Coordinates of C-alpha atoms and ligand atoms in Angstrom, one line a residue:
M1 CA 54.2 -45.7 34.4
R2 CA 57.7 -45.2 33.2
Q3 CA 58.5 -41.8 31.6
P4 CA 61.6 -42.2 29.5
G5 CA 63.6 -39.1 28.3
K6 CA 65.8 -36.4 29.5
N7 CA 65.6 -34.0 32.4
I8 CA 62.6 -35.7 34.0
N9 CA 61.6 -34.6 37.5
I10 CA 60.5 -36.8 40.3
K11 CA 59.9 -36.0 44.0
V12 CA 62.3 -38.0 46.3
N13 CA 62.9 -37.3 50.0
N14 CA 61.1 -33.9 49.8
I15 CA 63.2 -32.6 46.9
T16 CA 62.8 -32.7 43.1
V17 CA 65.4 -34.9 41.5
S18 CA 66.2 -34.5 37.8
Y19 CA 67.2 -37.5 35.8
N20 CA 67.7 -39.0 32.3
D21 CA 66.2 -42.4 31.6
E22 CA 66.9 -44.0 28.3
G23 CA 66.7 -47.5 26.7
S24 CA 63.9 -50.0 26.7
D25 CA 61.5 -50.8 29.5
N26 CA 62.4 -54.4 30.2
A27 CA 66.2 -54.2 29.7
P28 CA 68.5 -54.6 32.7
V29 CA 68.9 -51.2 34.6
I30 CA 72.2 -49.3 35.1
I31 CA 72.1 -46.2 37.3
F32 CA 75.0 -43.8 37.0
I33 CA 76.1 -41.4 39.8
H34 CA 78.3 -38.4 38.9
G35 CA 81.3 -36.9 40.7
F36 CA 81.7 -33.6 42.6
P37 CA 80.8 -30.9 41.6
L38 CA 79.4 -32.2 38.3
N39 CA 76.1 -33.4 37.2
K40 CA 74.3 -36.2 35.2
S41 CA 75.4 -34.8 31.9
M42 CA 78.9 -36.2 32.5
W43 CA 77.3 -39.6 31.6
D44 CA 75.8 -38.6 28.3
N45 CA 78.3 -40.6 26.3
Q46 CA 77.8 -43.7 28.3
L47 CA 74.0 -43.5 28.1
N48 CA 74.1 -43.1 24.3
A49 CA 76.5 -46.0 24.0
L50 CA 74.5 -48.4 26.2
M51 CA 70.9 -47.5 25.6
D52 CA 70.4 -50.0 22.8
N53 CA 70.9 -52.9 25.2
Y54 CA 70.1 -51.5 28.7
R55 CA 67.8 -49.2 30.5
V56 CA 70.3 -46.5 31.5
I57 CA 69.6 -43.8 34.1
A58 CA 71.7 -40.9 35.3
Y59 CA 70.4 -38.5 38.0
D60 CA 71.6 -35.3 39.5
I61 CA 72.6 -35.7 43.2
R62 CA 70.8 -33.2 45.4
G63 CA 72.1 -29.7 44.9
H64 CA 73.8 -30.6 41.6
G65 CA 72.6 -30.0 38.0
N66 CA 68.8 -29.5 38.1
S67 CA 68.1 -31.3 41.4
E68 CA 66.9 -29.3 44.4
L69 CA 69.1 -28.6 47.4
G70 CA 66.6 -29.3 50.1
T71 CA 67.0 -28.0 53.6
I72 CA 68.9 -30.8 55.4
D73 CA 72.7 -31.0 55.8
F74 CA 74.4 -33.1 53.1
S75 CA 76.1 -36.4 53.9
I76 CA 77.0 -39.5 51.9
D77 CA 74.4 -41.3 54.0
L78 CA 71.7 -38.8 52.9
F79 CA 72.8 -39.3 49.3
V80 CA 72.4 -43.1 49.7
K81 CA 68.9 -42.6 51.1
D82 CA 68.1 -40.4 48.1
L83 CA 69.4 -43.1 45.8
L84 CA 67.3 -45.8 47.4
R85 CA 64.1 -43.6 47.5
F86 CA 64.8 -42.6 43.9
M87 CA 64.9 -46.3 43.0
D88 CA 61.7 -46.9 44.9
A89 CA 60.0 -44.0 43.1
L90 CA 61.0 -45.5 39.8
K91 CA 59.9 -49.0 41.0
I92 CA 63.5 -50.4 40.5
E93 CA 64.0 -53.1 43.0
K94 CA 67.5 -54.0 41.9
T95 CA 70.1 -52.3 39.6
I96 CA 73.6 -52.3 38.4
I97 CA 75.2 -49.2 39.9
C98 CA 78.1 -47.2 38.4
G99 CA 79.6 -44.3 40.4
L100 CA 82.6 -42.0 39.6
S101 CA 84.5 -40.6 42.5
M102 CA 81.9 -39.0 44.9
G103 CA 79.4 -41.2 42.9
G104 CA 81.6 -44.1 43.9
Y105 CA 81.6 -43.2 47.5
I106 CA 77.8 -43.2 47.3
A107 CA 77.7 -46.5 45.4
L108 CA 80.1 -48.3 47.8
N109 CA 78.2 -47.1 50.9
A110 CA 74.9 -48.2 49.2
I111 CA 76.0 -51.7 48.2
E112 CA 77.7 -52.4 51.5
N113 CA 74.6 -51.4 53.5
H114 CA 71.9 -52.5 51.1
P115 CA 73.4 -55.4 49.1
E116 CA 69.9 -56.7 48.1
R117 CA 69.3 -53.7 45.9
F118 CA 72.3 -54.0 43.6
S119 CA 73.2 -56.7 41.1
A120 CA 76.6 -55.4 40.2
L121 CA 78.9 -52.5 40.9
I122 CA 81.2 -50.3 38.8
L123 CA 83.6 -48.2 40.7
S124 CA 85.3 -45.5 38.6
D125 CA 88.1 -43.3 39.8
T126 CA 87.1 -43.5 43.4
N127 CA 88.4 -44.9 46.7
C128 CA 87.1 -46.4 50.0
T129 CA 89.1 -44.3 52.5
A130 CA 87.8 -41.3 54.6
D131 CA 89.5 -37.9 54.2
T132 CA 92.8 -37.5 56.1
Y133 CA 93.1 -34.5 58.5
A134 CA 94.9 -32.6 55.7
G135 CA 92.2 -33.6 53.2
K136 CA 89.5 -32.2 55.5
E137 CA 91.5 -29.0 55.9
K138 CA 91.7 -28.7 52.1
R139 CA 87.9 -28.9 51.8
M140 CA 87.5 -26.2 54.5
N141 CA 90.0 -24.0 52.6
A142 CA 88.0 -24.6 49.4
I143 CA 84.9 -23.3 51.2
K144 CA 86.8 -20.2 52.3
S145 CA 88.2 -19.6 48.9
I146 CA 84.7 -19.9 47.2
K147 CA 83.4 -17.3 49.7
E148 CA 86.3 -15.0 48.9
N149 CA 87.0 -15.6 45.3
G150 CA 83.9 -17.2 43.8
V151 CA 83.2 -20.4 41.9
E152 CA 85.4 -19.6 38.9
K153 CA 88.5 -19.8 41.0
L154 CA 87.3 -23.2 42.3
A155 CA 86.9 -24.4 38.7
N156 CA 90.4 -23.1 37.9
D157 CA 91.8 -25.0 40.9
L158 CA 90.0 -28.2 40.3
I159 CA 90.3 -28.7 36.5
P160 CA 94.1 -29.3 36.3
N161 CA 93.6 -32.2 38.7
L162 CA 90.5 -33.7 37.1
F163 CA 92.0 -34.3 33.7
A164 CA 95.2 -36.0 32.4
A165 CA 97.8 -33.6 31.0
E166 CA 97.2 -34.8 27.5
S167 CA 93.5 -34.3 27.8
F168 CA 94.1 -30.5 27.6
K169 CA 95.1 -31.2 24.0
R170 CA 92.7 -34.0 23.1
N171 CA 89.5 -33.3 25.0
L172 CA 88.7 -29.8 23.8
K173 CA 84.9 -30.1 24.3
E174 CA 85.0 -31.9 27.7
I175 CA 87.0 -29.3 29.6
P176 CA 84.6 -26.4 29.0
A177 CA 81.7 -28.7 29.6
V178 CA 83.1 -29.6 33.0
R179 CA 83.8 -25.9 33.8
E180 CA 80.2 -25.2 33.0
M181 CA 79.0 -28.0 35.3
I182 CA 81.1 -26.6 38.1
A183 CA 79.8 -23.1 37.5
K184 CA 76.2 -24.3 37.5
T185 CA 76.5 -25.7 41.0
S186 CA 75.2 -23.2 43.6
T187 CA 77.6 -22.0 46.3
Q188 CA 75.4 -23.5 49.0
S189 CA 75.5 -26.9 47.4
L190 CA 79.3 -26.6 47.1
Y191 CA 79.6 -25.8 50.8
N192 CA 77.2 -28.6 51.8
S193 CA 79.0 -31.2 49.5
L194 CA 82.4 -30.2 50.7
H195 CA 81.3 -30.8 54.3
A196 CA 79.7 -34.1 53.3
L197 CA 82.9 -35.2 51.6
A198 CA 85.1 -34.2 54.5
E199 CA 82.8 -36.0 57.0
R200 CA 82.3 -39.2 55.0
K201 CA 83.1 -42.5 56.7
E202 CA 85.5 -45.1 55.2
T203 CA 84.0 -48.0 53.4
C204 CA 87.2 -50.2 53.1
G205 CA 86.3 -52.3 56.2
K206 CA 83.3 -53.9 54.5
L207 CA 84.8 -54.4 51.0
S208 CA 85.3 -58.1 51.6
E209 CA 81.6 -58.6 52.3
I210 CA 80.6 -57.5 48.8
K211 CA 79.3 -60.5 46.9
A212 CA 78.1 -58.8 43.7
P213 CA 80.3 -58.7 40.6
V214 CA 82.5 -55.6 40.7
L215 CA 84.5 -53.8 38.1
I216 CA 87.0 -51.1 39.2
I217 CA 88.1 -48.6 36.6
V218 CA 90.8 -45.9 36.9
G219 CA 92.6 -43.5 34.6
T220 CA 96.3 -44.0 34.4
E221 CA 96.9 -40.4 35.4
D222 CA 94.2 -40.1 38.1
I223 CA 95.9 -38.0 40.8
I224 CA 92.8 -37.6 43.0
T225 CA 92.0 -41.3 43.4
P226 CA 95.2 -42.9 42.0
I227 CA 95.8 -46.5 40.7
D228 CA 97.0 -47.6 44.1
A229 CA 93.6 -46.8 45.6
A230 CA 91.9 -48.9 42.9
R231 CA 94.4 -51.8 43.4
F232 CA 93.7 -51.7 47.1
M233 CA 90.0 -52.0 46.6
Q234 CA 90.5 -54.8 44.1
S235 CA 92.7 -56.7 46.6
K236 CA 89.8 -56.6 49.1
I237 CA 86.8 -57.4 46.9
K238 CA 86.9 -61.1 45.9
G239 CA 86.6 -61.7 42.2
S240 CA 86.7 -58.0 41.3
K241 CA 88.2 -56.9 38.1
L242 CA 90.5 -53.9 37.6
R243 CA 90.7 -52.0 34.3
I244 CA 93.2 -49.2 33.8
I245 CA 92.2 -46.6 31.2
E246 CA 95.0 -45.1 29.1
H247 CA 94.9 -41.4 28.1
A248 CA 92.8 -40.5 31.1
G249 CA 93.0 -38.9 34.5
H250 CA 90.2 -38.7 37.1
L251 CA 87.4 -38.3 34.6
S252 CA 88.1 -41.4 32.7
N253 CA 84.6 -41.8 31.2
L254 CA 84.9 -38.3 29.6
E255 CA 88.5 -38.5 28.7
N256 CA 88.5 -41.9 27.0
P257 CA 84.9 -42.9 26.5
Y258 CA 85.8 -45.4 23.9
D259 CA 87.8 -47.6 26.2
F260 CA 85.6 -46.8 29.2
N261 CA 82.4 -47.9 27.4
S262 CA 84.1 -51.0 26.0
Q263 CA 85.1 -52.1 29.5
L264 CA 81.6 -51.4 30.8
N265 CA 80.1 -53.4 28.0
K266 CA 82.5 -56.4 28.5
F267 CA 81.9 -56.4 32.2
I268 CA 78.1 -56.2 32.0
A269 CA 78.0 -59.0 29.5
T270 CA 79.6 -61.3 32.1
I271 CA 77.0 -60.6 34.8
K272 CA 74.9 -63.7 35.2
S273 CA 71.9 -62.5 37.1
I274 CA 70.7 -59.0 36.3
Ligands
LIG301 C1 84.9 -36.1 42.7 O1 85.4 -36.2 41.6 O2 83.8 -36.5 43.0 C2 85.8 -35.5 43.8 O3 87.1 -35.4 43.3 C3 85.7 -36.4 45.1 C4 86.6 -35.9 46.1 O4 87.0 -34.7 46.1 O5 86.9 -36.7 47.1

């Protein structure tokens, strides 16, 4: 029996996963996956905007928000297993999936390896490549810095790259909210996630096999996963659409929710079988 609402707990892969589940029972399902080191609340605006027409679900990836950490090493493959078991637990056979950045890494890996479970894909501010050697080194330095200087320093280092310059004047609520999400993530989860990000495999090689409808979204000023990364994915996924969001950096759904939601709505309306 479905339990709609906020901060619902469910047992998945031996951990408790916390999720929000809104909208009506029989509507098409959209599952949202957040970025690192954030949590499901980053999708609040999208859930509110779409819940009248869809069943919208956002969950906390293990170790983030209110979901438990568990005892096994993190990997994108593990996050994909968690997603599939989460869908099983909620009796969702097939869903539209929307992931931002790390959420996009999970969504891409999931659709490439389990295409039968996904009716459409929205990739936001993400890419398909693995970390470079320098990228991995940066993650290991971040772990060292958290150990030496704490999480506040991590937030100070990350935030200037997550938002467009103009968002520091326009998005006065979102920046402290993101700071709080980062601060709420346990240090163990940060270490585990940084390792998982550093070790993730590329997903570019299988992009051309994706048959589901795909929308790729990117903020004009995204410096973490820039427009070129989005254009590359679009060139490989047949029929995919690319939408560039103005007045936004890496967190385009938070920085310009009006345009982001409008693109989501337009795209979902074009999907034939959901
Ligand atoms: C994210 O927003 O999830 C991260 O920026 C992803 C990454 O660091 O690769």
